[in-house]
XYZ file of C-alpha atoms in Angstrom:
783
model
C -11.418 -27.967 9.285
C -12.426 -30.633 6.790
C -10.374 -32.156 3.951
C -11.651 -34.264 1.098
C -10.646 -34.805 -2.517
C -12.966 -34.893 -5.467
C -12.045 -35.559 -9.092
C -14.294 -33.907 -11.644
C -14.245 -34.891 -15.347
C -13.644 -32.156 -17.870
C -16.931 -30.579 -18.925
C -19.708 -33.168 -19.223
C -17.960 -35.768 -21.371
C -17.911 -39.571 -21.152
C -14.137 -39.740 -21.170
C -12.124 -39.624 -17.988
C -8.502 -38.552 -17.773
C -6.399 -41.543 -16.704
C -3.063 -40.628 -15.202
C -0.408 -43.232 -15.728
C 2.554 -43.706 -13.442
C 5.696 -41.912 -14.489
C 7.847 -44.229 -16.525
C 11.165 -45.105 -14.960
C 14.129 -46.479 -16.822
C 17.688 -47.403 -16.039
C 19.113 -45.174 -18.778
C 18.279 -42.170 -20.979
C 15.310 -42.560 -23.315
C 14.924 -41.124 -26.798
C 12.488 -38.231 -27.116
C 9.803 -37.303 -29.623
C 7.563 -34.269 -30.058
C 3.831 -33.717 -30.223
C 2.794 -30.460 -31.901
C -0.431 -28.971 -33.076
C -2.507 -25.859 -33.563
C -5.693 -24.449 -32.045
C -7.870 -22.131 -34.106
C -11.419 -20.818 -34.132
C -13.148 -20.514 -37.498
C -9.678 -20.324 -39.063
C -8.290 -17.717 -36.603
C -5.456 -18.855 -34.287
C -6.401 -18.912 -30.602
C -3.463 -17.679 -28.549
C -2.575 -18.332 -24.917
C -4.662 -21.474 -24.523
C -3.335 -23.772 -21.767
C -2.798 -27.228 -23.248
C -2.303 -30.116 -20.849
C -0.432 -33.320 -21.500
C -1.076 -36.274 -19.192
C -0.023 -39.879 -19.088
C 3.589 -41.040 -18.992
C 4.559 -37.396 -18.546
C 2.647 -34.369 -17.274
C 3.132 -30.910 -18.751
C 1.212 -27.702 -19.498
C 2.109 -25.195 -22.241
C 0.448 -22.141 -23.775
C -0.334 -21.734 -27.462
C 1.669 -18.938 -29.083
C 0.324 -16.018 -31.117
C -0.174 -18.336 -34.116
C -2.075 -20.899 -32.038
C 0.757 -23.432 -32.111
C 1.975 -25.618 -29.239
C 4.653 -28.306 -28.832
C 5.476 -30.977 -26.237
C 8.742 -32.917 -25.986
C 8.166 -36.347 -24.401
C 9.878 -39.694 -23.876
C 9.551 -42.214 -26.678
C 7.322 -45.213 -25.997
C 4.904 -43.503 -23.613
C 1.149 -43.040 -23.725
C -0.061 -39.440 -23.792
C -3.316 -37.526 -23.811
C -3.642 -33.911 -25.056
C -6.242 -31.762 -23.268
C -6.719 -28.020 -24.013
C -8.664 -26.136 -21.359
C -9.701 -22.501 -20.708
C -11.514 -21.112 -17.682
C -11.036 -17.396 -18.289
C -13.366 -14.694 -19.600
C -16.725 -16.525 -19.861
C -18.381 -13.339 -21.218
C -16.046 -13.170 -24.227
C -18.327 -12.985 -27.272
C -21.498 -13.580 -25.242
C -24.566 -11.344 -25.501
C -28.350 -11.542 -25.435
C -28.215 -11.837 -29.227
C -26.722 -15.306 -28.784
C -29.807 -16.226 -26.754
C -32.011 -15.076 -29.624
C -30.033 -17.102 -32.174
C -30.225 -20.249 -30.022
C -33.992 -19.844 -29.752
C -34.363 -19.325 -33.510
C -32.294 -22.450 -34.129
C -34.465 -24.520 -31.813
C -37.614 -23.212 -33.520
C -36.035 -24.079 -36.904
C -36.439 -20.471 -38.003
C -32.715 -19.824 -38.502
C -30.547 -22.927 -38.052
C -27.074 -22.307 -36.692
C -25.644 -24.226 -39.650
C -22.448 -25.467 -38.014
C -21.747 -28.289 -35.550
C -19.314 -26.008 -33.737
C -21.984 -23.313 -33.214
C -24.397 -25.938 -31.921
C -21.739 -27.105 -29.441
C -21.223 -23.451 -28.424
C -24.946 -23.217 -27.711
C -24.780 -26.159 -25.283
C -23.898 -23.816 -22.424
C -24.553 -26.278 -19.601
C -22.388 -28.959 -21.235
C -24.900 -31.814 -21.076
C -24.524 -32.800 -24.780
C -27.953 -31.444 -25.571
C -29.194 -28.084 -26.861
C -32.437 -27.068 -25.150
C -34.385 -23.840 -24.836
C -34.713 -23.864 -21.083
C -31.401 -25.124 -19.661
C -28.973 -23.565 -22.128
C -30.754 -20.238 -22.542
C -31.125 -19.914 -18.763
C -27.442 -20.696 -18.222
C -26.459 -18.061 -20.795
C -28.747 -15.507 -19.132
C -27.172 -16.177 -15.710
C -23.687 -15.568 -17.135
C -24.730 -12.318 -18.835
C -26.386 -10.996 -15.670
C -23.456 -12.010 -13.447
C -25.556 -14.488 -11.448
C -23.016 -17.182 -12.350
C -19.321 -16.352 -12.708
C -18.602 -19.179 -15.160
C -20.249 -21.983 -17.092
C -20.748 -25.396 -15.434
C -17.449 -27.181 -14.979
C -15.705 -23.774 -14.977
C -14.738 -24.142 -18.628
C -15.457 -21.214 -20.942
C -14.132 -22.902 -24.113
C -14.463 -26.384 -25.575
C -12.008 -28.012 -27.949
C -12.758 -30.691 -30.560
C -9.992 -32.499 -32.481
C -10.059 -31.296 -36.094
C -9.645 -34.882 -37.206
C -13.058 -35.744 -35.798
C -15.813 -36.305 -38.368
C -19.352 -35.651 -37.139
C -21.741 -38.459 -38.062
C -24.591 -35.923 -38.056
C -23.428 -32.265 -38.159
C -26.923 -31.127 -37.119
C -26.607 -33.182 -33.933
C -22.886 -33.218 -33.068
C -23.267 -34.829 -29.642
C -21.295 -36.498 -28.172
C -17.866 -35.477 -29.443
C -14.239 -36.070 -28.345
C -12.263 -33.402 -26.521
C -8.862 -35.034 -26.294
C -6.265 -36.686 -28.497
C -4.556 -39.848 -27.231
C -1.307 -41.387 -28.484
C -0.283 -44.867 -27.310
C 3.270 -46.295 -27.400
C 4.489 -43.187 -29.165
C 7.633 -43.811 -31.256
C 7.606 -40.993 -33.848
C 7.045 -37.256 -33.892
C 3.397 -36.206 -34.089
C 2.338 -33.143 -36.052
C -1.159 -31.947 -36.741
C -2.532 -32.548 -33.242
C -4.985 -29.769 -34.022
C -8.160 -28.632 -32.252
C -11.066 -26.394 -33.155
C -11.688 -23.861 -30.363
C -15.322 -23.250 -29.490
C -16.214 -20.336 -27.183
C -19.102 -21.475 -24.993
C -22.203 -19.323 -25.546
C -20.835 -17.552 -28.637
C -23.000 -18.824 -31.501
C -22.497 -15.775 -33.775
C -18.666 -15.988 -33.741
C -17.888 -12.646 -32.089
C -15.481 -13.890 -29.411
C -11.856 -12.765 -29.525
C -9.553 -15.704 -30.218
C -7.681 -15.400 -26.930
C -7.564 -18.049 -24.241
C -7.289 -15.405 -21.550
C -3.668 -14.286 -21.282
C -2.693 -13.179 -17.782
C -6.224 -13.941 -16.617
C -5.825 -17.629 -17.336
C -4.131 -20.335 -15.334
C -1.805 -23.189 -16.173
C -3.080 -25.633 -13.554
C -5.956 -28.081 -13.678
C -5.877 -28.995 -9.989
C -7.065 -26.884 -7.118
C -7.631 -26.649 -3.402
C -11.016 -25.209 -2.508
C -13.419 -24.994 0.381
C -15.630 -22.862 2.544
C -14.970 -20.658 5.580
C -17.700 -20.561 8.218
C -18.302 -18.923 11.580
C -18.200 -21.723 14.147
C -20.850 -20.281 16.465
C -21.333 -23.525 18.394
C -17.544 -23.872 18.929
C -17.324 -27.502 17.799
C -14.599 -26.781 15.208
C -16.684 -28.347 12.465
C -18.611 -26.542 9.703
C -22.366 -26.947 9.958
C -24.862 -26.184 7.203
C -26.672 -23.589 9.314
C -23.566 -21.552 10.189
C -22.793 -18.137 8.717
C -20.199 -18.086 5.932
C -17.398 -15.512 5.985
C -16.517 -13.547 2.856
C -13.380 -11.530 2.169
C -10.898 -13.798 4.004
C -7.543 -14.678 2.432
C -6.402 -18.298 2.049
C -2.786 -19.173 1.266
C -1.466 -22.433 -0.200
C 2.302 -23.010 -0.054
C 4.620 -25.659 -1.472
C 8.304 -24.959 -0.868
C 9.012 -21.495 -2.279
C 5.785 -21.443 -4.308
C 2.842 -19.576 -2.798
C -0.667 -19.313 -4.238
C -3.580 -17.266 -2.905
C -7.343 -17.190 -2.980
C -10.102 -15.251 -1.252
C -13.524 -16.199 -0.014
C -16.471 -14.803 -1.938
C -19.751 -13.537 -0.493
C -20.776 -17.166 0.146
C -17.552 -17.935 2.035
C -16.157 -20.097 -0.784
C -12.583 -19.989 -2.077
C -10.697 -21.790 -4.841
C -6.945 -21.803 -5.485
C -5.563 -23.317 -8.687
C -2.117 -24.817 -8.171
C 0.280 -27.417 -9.582
C 0.114 -30.935 -8.281
C 1.974 -31.660 -5.052
C 1.805 -31.522 -1.277
C 0.751 -28.120 0.108
C 0.322 -26.344 3.408
C -2.954 -24.390 3.401
C -3.475 -21.453 5.781
C -6.500 -19.293 6.572
C -5.612 -15.696 7.510
C -8.018 -14.009 9.938
C -8.813 -10.303 9.305
C -8.156 -9.197 12.910
C -7.463 -10.334 16.448
C -11.158 -10.880 17.286
C -11.103 -14.174 15.377
C -9.292 -17.446 15.913
C -9.235 -20.358 13.483
C -9.746 -23.884 14.817
C -6.991 -25.272 12.610
C -5.434 -22.256 10.905
C -2.709 -24.224 9.113
C -3.475 -27.542 7.423
C -0.464 -29.583 6.302
C 0.005 -32.428 3.823
C -2.758 -31.295 1.475
C -2.395 -33.135 -1.832
C -3.440 -31.180 -4.923
C -4.064 -33.569 -7.845
C -3.142 -32.871 -11.448
C -6.831 -32.673 -12.279
C -9.527 -32.351 -9.646
C -10.142 -30.603 -6.368
C -9.013 -31.209 -2.803
C -11.467 -29.630 -0.397
C -10.191 -27.938 2.771
C -12.906 -26.290 4.863
C -12.166 -23.933 7.751
C -14.051 -22.941 10.885
C -13.394 -19.648 12.687
C -14.399 -18.876 16.265
C -14.956 -15.667 18.168
C -12.167 -14.640 20.530
C -14.271 -11.808 21.900
C -17.864 -10.876 21.063
C -17.322 -7.446 19.585
C -18.321 -5.587 16.399
C -15.419 -4.215 14.352
C -16.781 -1.631 11.963
C -14.599 -0.339 9.141
C -15.304 2.614 6.867
C -13.825 4.098 3.718
C -14.610 7.337 1.893
C -13.375 7.604 -1.690
C -13.787 9.566 -4.899
C -12.188 9.053 -8.314
C -11.408 12.772 -8.750
C -12.478 16.282 -7.776
C -13.274 18.944 -10.377
C -14.163 22.540 -9.640
C -17.636 23.808 -10.674
C -18.695 20.221 -11.509
C -20.829 17.619 -9.800
C -18.652 15.100 -7.910
C -19.375 12.215 -5.578
C -18.015 10.280 -2.618
C -18.671 6.587 -2.075
C -18.800 5.594 1.599
C -18.224 1.861 2.147
C -18.551 0.042 5.470
C -18.238 -3.521 6.781
C -18.465 -5.359 10.077
C -15.313 -7.488 10.364
C -16.024 -8.255 13.996
C -17.677 -11.136 15.825
C -20.910 -9.472 16.963
C -23.690 -7.461 15.356
C -23.337 -3.668 15.485
C -26.609 -2.171 16.715
C -27.978 1.148 15.418
C -24.823 2.007 13.499
C -24.333 5.366 11.809
C -21.683 7.163 9.765
C -20.675 10.760 10.385
C -19.144 12.453 7.330
C -17.330 15.777 7.653
C -16.924 17.287 4.194
C -14.379 19.839 3.034
C -15.653 23.411 3.329
C -15.554 23.884 -0.475
C -18.132 21.112 -1.012
C -21.878 21.743 -1.317
C -23.980 18.568 -0.952
C -26.777 18.126 -3.505
C -28.047 14.595 -2.735
C -27.265 11.195 -1.261
C -28.482 7.667 -1.934
C -29.608 7.226 1.691
C -31.097 9.994 3.831
C -29.069 11.823 6.457
C -30.552 12.352 9.907
C -28.795 15.582 10.864
C -26.503 18.337 9.587
C -24.067 20.449 11.599
C -22.085 22.846 9.439
C -20.667 20.605 6.728
C -20.936 17.444 8.855
C -23.668 14.956 7.885
C -24.892 11.959 9.902
C -26.193 8.895 8.045
C -27.986 6.140 10.041
C -27.357 2.667 8.554
C -29.165 0.463 11.090
C -27.866 -2.847 12.424
C -24.802 -4.305 10.667
C -24.523 -8.089 10.966
C -21.260 -10.017 11.236
C -19.599 -10.049 7.820
C -22.142 -7.629 6.350
C -21.076 -4.687 4.164
C -22.842 -1.750 2.577
C -22.268 1.555 0.837
C -23.891 4.835 -0.099
C -23.065 7.838 -2.286
C -22.939 11.544 -1.522
C -23.158 13.926 -4.471
C -21.797 17.444 -4.159
C -20.555 20.410 -6.163
C -16.993 21.637 -5.642
C -16.817 25.422 -5.310
C -15.490 27.287 -8.366
C -13.446 29.511 -6.027
C -11.114 26.617 -5.130
C -7.557 27.048 -6.427
C -6.539 24.599 -9.145
C -4.462 21.896 -7.475
C -5.799 22.672 -3.991
C -6.155 19.680 -1.651
C -9.607 18.963 -0.213
C -9.969 16.623 2.770
C -13.130 14.870 3.980
C -13.481 12.347 6.789
C -15.890 9.489 7.542
C -16.274 8.013 11.039
C -18.495 5.015 11.785
C -20.144 4.259 15.129
C -20.091 2.250 17.350
C -16.305 2.510 17.377
C -15.451 0.486 20.494
C -12.263 -1.605 20.447
C -13.669 -3.963 23.145
C -10.334 -5.444 24.229
C -7.315 -3.154 23.648
C -3.786 -4.209 24.541
C -3.152 -4.440 28.294
C 0.128 -2.508 27.946
C -1.579 0.532 26.392
C -2.079 3.416 28.829
C -5.381 4.407 27.191
C -4.190 7.781 25.929
C -5.067 8.949 22.432
C -3.446 12.000 20.907
C -5.396 13.928 18.278
C -3.833 16.733 16.230
C -5.809 19.484 14.538
C -4.555 22.294 12.315
C -6.088 25.723 11.718
C -5.185 28.972 9.992
C -5.828 31.815 12.433
C -4.862 35.487 12.138
C -1.861 34.865 9.923
C -0.600 31.889 11.934
C -0.646 28.126 11.542
C -2.048 26.774 14.811
C -1.588 23.095 15.712
C -3.481 21.760 18.739
C -2.473 18.440 20.326
C -5.234 16.995 22.518
C -5.281 13.830 24.593
C -8.820 12.460 24.142
C -8.070 9.354 26.225
C -6.662 8.529 29.655
C -3.639 10.194 31.283
C -0.399 9.540 29.432
C 2.022 7.356 31.384
C 5.029 8.195 29.215
C 6.499 11.148 27.337
C 6.523 11.399 23.538
C 8.090 13.677 20.919
C 6.794 15.507 17.862
C 8.130 17.126 14.700
C 6.923 20.145 12.750
C 7.518 20.013 9.040
C 7.440 22.724 6.358
C 6.742 21.219 2.929
C 9.182 18.269 2.929
C 11.685 19.692 5.419
C 11.649 19.274 9.201
C 11.753 22.693 10.895
C 11.317 21.624 14.508
C 11.924 18.455 16.491
C 10.348 18.975 19.891
C 9.372 17.229 23.091
C 9.007 15.625 25.431
C 5.283 16.094 25.895
C 3.007 14.325 28.380
C -0.673 15.240 28.656
C -3.373 14.317 31.105
C -6.699 13.119 29.734
C -8.534 16.046 28.113
C -5.480 18.340 28.178
C -4.122 20.139 25.118
C -0.967 21.843 23.934
C -0.838 24.487 21.197
C 2.030 25.117 18.746
C 1.848 28.345 16.711
C 3.914 29.061 13.581
C 3.871 32.182 11.366
C 2.044 31.377 8.144
C 4.050 31.742 4.932
C 2.132 29.829 2.273
C 3.993 26.577 2.897
C 2.263 23.289 3.675
C 2.819 22.611 7.362
C 2.526 19.243 9.077
C 2.819 18.158 12.712
C 3.337 14.518 13.625
C 3.449 13.225 17.197
C 4.147 9.780 18.589
C 1.389 7.810 20.285
C 1.968 5.936 23.535
C 3.390 2.414 23.492
C 0.950 -0.318 22.275
C -1.531 2.172 20.873
C -4.070 -0.096 19.160
C -4.227 1.419 15.686
C -1.384 3.789 14.883
C 2.130 4.749 15.869
C 1.652 8.479 15.368
C -1.005 11.149 14.997
C -0.716 13.985 12.510
C -2.412 16.932 10.848
C -1.530 19.054 7.821
C -2.622 22.446 6.545
C -2.225 23.931 3.086
C -2.636 27.467 1.792
C -2.304 29.389 5.045
C -0.765 32.790 4.221
C 1.518 33.357 1.253
C 5.227 33.420 0.586
C 7.163 36.567 -0.111
C 6.233 36.195 -3.769
C 2.534 35.684 -3.029
C 2.523 31.939 -3.704
C 1.494 28.851 -1.751
C 2.881 25.321 -1.965
C 0.547 22.611 -3.241
C 0.755 18.849 -3.691
C 2.476 18.052 -0.370
C -0.265 16.597 1.847
C -0.693 13.270 0.010
C 3.034 12.602 -0.080
C 2.728 11.566 3.566
C 0.416 9.122 5.375
C -2.935 10.548 6.388
C -4.128 10.319 9.956
C -6.664 7.524 9.374
C -5.186 4.274 10.678
C -8.144 3.585 12.975
C -10.447 1.026 11.282
C -13.546 3.058 12.140
C -12.269 6.310 10.593
C -11.071 7.238 7.119
C -9.686 10.491 5.752
C -9.679 11.197 2.020
C -7.507 14.031 0.711
C -7.602 14.730 -3.003
C -6.224 17.562 -5.129
C -8.752 19.041 -7.525
C -7.741 18.635 -11.130
C -8.310 19.875 -14.650
C -7.569 17.534 -17.531
C -6.156 14.131 -16.546
C -5.457 10.621 -17.810
C -8.786 8.830 -17.241
C -7.195 5.373 -16.872
C -4.507 5.421 -14.230
C -3.260 3.921 -10.992
C -2.047 5.808 -7.937
C -0.737 4.556 -4.598
C -1.382 6.614 -1.454
C 0.537 8.030 0.260
C 2.147 9.218 -2.957
C 5.576 9.113 -1.323
C 8.081 11.874 -0.681
C 10.265 13.422 -3.371
C 11.244 12.035 -6.758
C 11.818 8.558 -5.302
C 8.284 8.518 -3.820
C 9.714 7.444 -0.486
C 7.587 5.602 2.088
C 8.478 3.981 5.378
C 8.974 0.227 5.478
C 5.854 -0.278 7.628
C 3.555 1.885 5.473
C 0.530 0.223 3.883
C -0.516 1.500 0.462
C -3.990 2.415 -0.739
C -4.128 1.873 -4.494
C -6.698 3.783 -6.550
C -7.353 2.497 -10.081
C -9.482 4.825 -12.208
C -11.089 4.084 -15.567
C -13.251 5.941 -18.066
C -15.137 4.870 -21.159
C -13.819 7.266 -23.815
C -15.127 5.136 -26.680
C -18.187 5.678 -28.820
C -20.540 3.126 -27.268
C -21.580 1.781 -23.879
C -19.077 -0.504 -22.112
C -21.101 -3.527 -21.028
C -18.485 -5.300 -18.922
C -15.143 -4.152 -17.521
C -12.385 -6.345 -16.114
C -9.356 -4.994 -14.232
C -6.277 -7.165 -13.724
C -3.372 -6.287 -11.452
C -0.373 -8.613 -11.249
C 1.216 -7.673 -7.954
C 4.999 -7.422 -7.652
C 6.818 -9.706 -5.205
C 7.413 -6.671 -2.963
C 3.727 -6.562 -1.918
C 2.179 -8.969 0.604
C -0.866 -10.558 -1.045
C -2.088 -11.938 2.294
C -2.638 -8.376 3.597
C -4.975 -7.222 0.832
C -8.318 -5.641 1.714
C -10.873 -4.126 -0.643
C -11.868 -0.598 0.342
C -14.246 0.812 -2.227
C -15.498 0.809 -5.808
C -17.753 2.989 -7.907
C -19.943 0.095 -9.127
C -20.882 -3.429 -8.062
C -18.032 -5.848 -8.659
C -16.736 -9.376 -8.173
C -13.244 -9.599 -6.691
C -10.893 -12.562 -6.687
C -7.273 -13.300 -5.895
C -5.744 -15.607 -8.471
C -2.630 -17.760 -8.332
C 0.544 -16.204 -7.032
C -0.603 -12.601 -6.892
C -3.010 -11.675 -9.683
C -5.932 -9.525 -8.569
C -9.054 -9.552 -10.697
C -12.104 -7.319 -10.577
C -15.118 -7.977 -12.790
C -17.729 -5.251 -13.217
C -20.474 -7.340 -14.875
C -23.199 -5.511 -16.749
C -21.713 -2.173 -15.645
C -23.254 -0.420 -18.670
C -20.730 2.421 -18.419
C -21.832 5.156 -20.859
C -19.332 6.731 -23.189
C -17.980 10.155 -22.239
C -19.783 11.908 -25.107
C -23.156 10.858 -23.723
C -22.559 11.193 -19.956
C -19.165 12.534 -18.917
C -19.603 12.087 -15.159
C -21.224 8.676 -15.551
C -18.443 7.463 -17.864
C -15.974 7.221 -14.963
C -15.390 4.428 -12.476
C -12.790 3.343 -9.955
C -11.729 0.743 -7.426
C -9.576 1.062 -4.335
C -7.754 -1.501 -2.208
C -5.184 -1.599 0.607
C -2.073 -3.766 0.756
C 1.138 -3.793 2.785
C 4.704 -4.184 1.521
C 6.444 -7.445 2.307
C 8.025 -7.242 5.779
C 11.643 -6.111 6.174
C 12.265 -4.966 2.620
C 15.802 -3.576 2.205
C 16.422 0.169 2.064
C 15.863 1.642 -1.429
C 13.659 -1.272 -2.589
C 11.355 -0.030 -5.338
C 7.696 -1.063 -5.501
C 6.441 -0.804 -9.085
C 2.867 -1.699 -9.943
C 0.411 -1.114 -12.764
C -2.910 -2.509 -13.913
C -4.629 -3.553 -17.138
C -8.186 -2.377 -17.809
C -10.306 -4.396 -20.255
C -13.365 -2.675 -21.737
C -15.553 -5.555 -22.904
C -13.092 -7.625 -24.947
C -10.897 -4.948 -26.415
C -7.165 -5.036 -25.843
C -6.268 -3.843 -22.320
C -5.534 -0.237 -21.448
C -2.355 -0.368 -19.353
C -1.906 2.259 -16.668
C 1.418 3.927 -15.975
C 3.494 2.372 -13.220
C 2.924 3.538 -9.667
C 6.315 3.915 -7.921
C 7.291 3.810 -4.249
C 10.707 3.436 -2.631
C 11.318 1.981 0.828
C 13.189 4.416 3.090
C 14.101 4.565 6.767
C 13.687 8.366 6.993
C 11.339 10.432 4.831
C 12.186 14.040 5.640
C 15.166 16.324 6.017
C 15.795 19.417 8.106
C 15.998 22.826 6.398
C 19.760 22.471 5.948
C 21.210 19.116 6.786
C 24.965 18.450 6.524
C 25.967 14.792 6.438
C 29.719 15.290 7.079
C 30.748 17.100 10.273
C 33.960 18.419 8.680
C 32.021 20.178 5.896
C 29.866 23.337 5.846
C 27.766 24.819 3.050
C 26.648 28.345 2.167
C 24.032 29.202 -0.475
C 23.828 32.864 -1.488
C 21.971 34.907 -2.435
C 18.939 33.103 -1.142
C 16.250 34.189 -2.136
C 17.429 34.973 -5.661
C 15.929 35.834 -9.043
C 18.739 34.994 -11.478
C 21.504 32.874 -9.981
C 22.860 31.567 -6.694
C 26.257 30.403 -5.540
C 27.036 27.229 -3.640
C 30.165 27.364 -1.478
C 31.359 24.150 0.132
C 33.908 24.644 2.889
C 36.087 21.594 3.391
C 39.747 20.723 3.910
C 40.029 19.229 0.419
C 38.487 20.046 -2.971
C 35.297 18.116 -3.700
C 33.516 16.996 -6.835
C 29.970 15.747 -7.191
C 26.444 16.565 -8.361
C 23.734 19.038 -7.397
C 20.066 18.184 -7.875
C 17.190 20.652 -7.448
C 13.544 19.594 -7.052
C 10.269 21.489 -6.956
C 7.875 20.866 -4.061
C 6.116 18.080 -5.959
C 9.403 16.175 -6.016
C 10.031 16.735 -9.751
C 13.691 17.040 -10.725
C 14.127 20.468 -12.389
C 17.935 20.704 -12.581
C 20.913 18.375 -12.269
C 24.416 19.850 -12.438
C 27.891 18.421 -11.894
C 30.529 20.418 -9.975
C 34.302 20.019 -9.746
C 35.099 22.961 -7.461
C 34.025 23.920 -3.958
C 32.559 27.154 -5.328
C 30.104 26.979 -8.217
C 27.290 29.038 -9.726
C 23.755 27.828 -10.455
C 21.449 29.711 -12.884
C 17.802 29.831 -11.762
C 16.263 32.521 -13.949
C 14.338 29.832 -15.887
C 12.650 28.620 -12.682
C 9.147 29.740 -11.767
C 9.079 31.746 -8.519
C 8.696 29.518 -5.486
C 10.449 27.220 -3.021
C 12.845 24.524 -4.218
C 14.729 21.710 -2.522
C 18.315 20.757 -3.246
C 20.549 17.742 -2.693
C 24.336 17.867 -2.888
C 26.227 14.605 -3.423
C 29.952 13.919 -3.468
C 31.587 10.620 -4.365
C 28.133 9.084 -4.715
C 27.155 9.866 -1.114
C 24.876 12.594 0.329
C 26.727 15.719 1.392
C 23.874 18.135 2.188
C 20.132 18.758 1.743
C 18.495 22.150 1.882
C 15.961 24.645 0.595
C 16.213 27.721 -1.619
C 13.777 30.417 -2.750
C 13.432 31.789 -6.288
C 11.717 35.173 -6.580
C 10.433 37.147 -9.552
C 12.969 39.442 -11.204
C 12.255 43.167 -10.827
């Protein structure tokens, strides 16, 4: 761990921000205002952070008309400093490079001092062919993520008169007021977008992508291979680690990039800075650094060193797809990383594809095929290294619309090296098959002998039909549970032994085995529950095939049970954000922003997969940002399949959220510099219990009869209790959609169902605002 502070002047100017001591007085002081406007070529620039330093320190944003106002104590000295770090590519293209070159060759002068300043991309008060054109090229190609000094705009007081407009250097970038005794108006600035010499940038300082703080804590995270707890230049840097800075109740986050560097912008003050290791194989020499001072402007550097607790590779794998469409070409992206402390030798990924998928190609060669299982050698994977490959396939036209297709990726070597000492070594694996009109679940212990008994449940759609146990299996032994198939989605979940290293339960689901009495099957159930893929070296992707759909959306998996989208308190969420270019031209750059709700734990975030190369960063107090530079996403009229993209990440809810807490989250998708496309909200609700039995009565003194059941036209609910009851009945389809809500004021009431499609439905009966009963009913076709 290493701490140092450096103060960097804004851009490459000759002025330096001087921060005066806060003025103290014995009584109240009169106040005055400083107000102004920021515009670009006459257009207001909104949401520009404007800093005020001196006898007071404040930051405000310009409004939609470009105006800003400060209220300050009379008699102080103040300096006004606008600054923007966001969206360096706004208005920037290769055409700007051409115009800069033509200006320098005196073929087509830029004709404005502000455009000449915009062309000075490296901020050295000089416009040159090599330095400035090269800097612009590096931004366009994504080699650099921002211009030097991290500032993507420059601001010149409008009161400034250029002595030579053809050579505007140097120029002021602040306004200073000394011994202020009256209100100031007209503290105006001209906004200049760096690199934009043809005036195509949108007049927006950055909105939610921008920050209000000029100070930061930053540093590098390195692998301390020589165990001296000090970063050395030759040591490997560690990307993808989360760093947290905390001051009182305020928490700010950052993540290390591919070079192991992080940067967290924060208000001035004393912070505690913590590095969060990705797993138990790592230890940090000084994981928590206290008394870190973040200045108003400048950077305090806190470096971290991480050591190996155990020399062991820890391979992770993810298999993802944005969607599945019958009769069309589709693809999976398989991503892998080594989050361990040792190189993984001769690694390979085994991918077992759904039986309806026919592979057409892959971006790396497979070494063997067995049925629909493909093996892909990936060679040695170094510590911190990641990679990916694509598998293209056609989805069979015979698949039923809405059918769920599951594929699994497993990466080897998959050793845990040092599992918990209290674990008995057993590992229960559940498989499901449809055989001769039955659903057959097989529970197999693939590990050591079990030293304790466990229980399991069998679930039909979203109702528990069997709670069974105890079961205790020797290593290699199996137990089979057979259930008559009826078209329902069946699921078996069994507990794992105490201290199992990666999951609390093992499960398997099966859809479309047999049919109901009306010849139907239930769909859309499997993804409501967690999939059996908690092991880091294995990932299961289950996706329903679709027809038409919203191309820009956000989903959280598991989807959650019922209309409330219920998940358990301990359940991590895998968020899938999909986007499509439905415009009329190529999308050159795409930015996705996701402001996380306070119910999600930013420190637990882990990127899983993406369709294209990206840059990922965690900003401030929970803003996630993905940049897809130079993505060149074609429009859907030119290349429908190629017009889609996606990203996927995992995050856990905050610990110990109260029952019924809702987790709402959505994202904004920016195609080039158009206004964002906002996805619908993804909803989840924290619950203690997810499922109900076929008929569950919550009051022992009450019983319930539902007849006829099945029915085609109407059914009758009869509540037997000592006193008359009033309440509400709600009926849901198997996707959790509310299809009927009806009040009742008698213990015997009739419910019409003739408008329902044939199938299975779930009901809830409430009285006095509390659950009375849950159950299931069947609607059949009328003769």
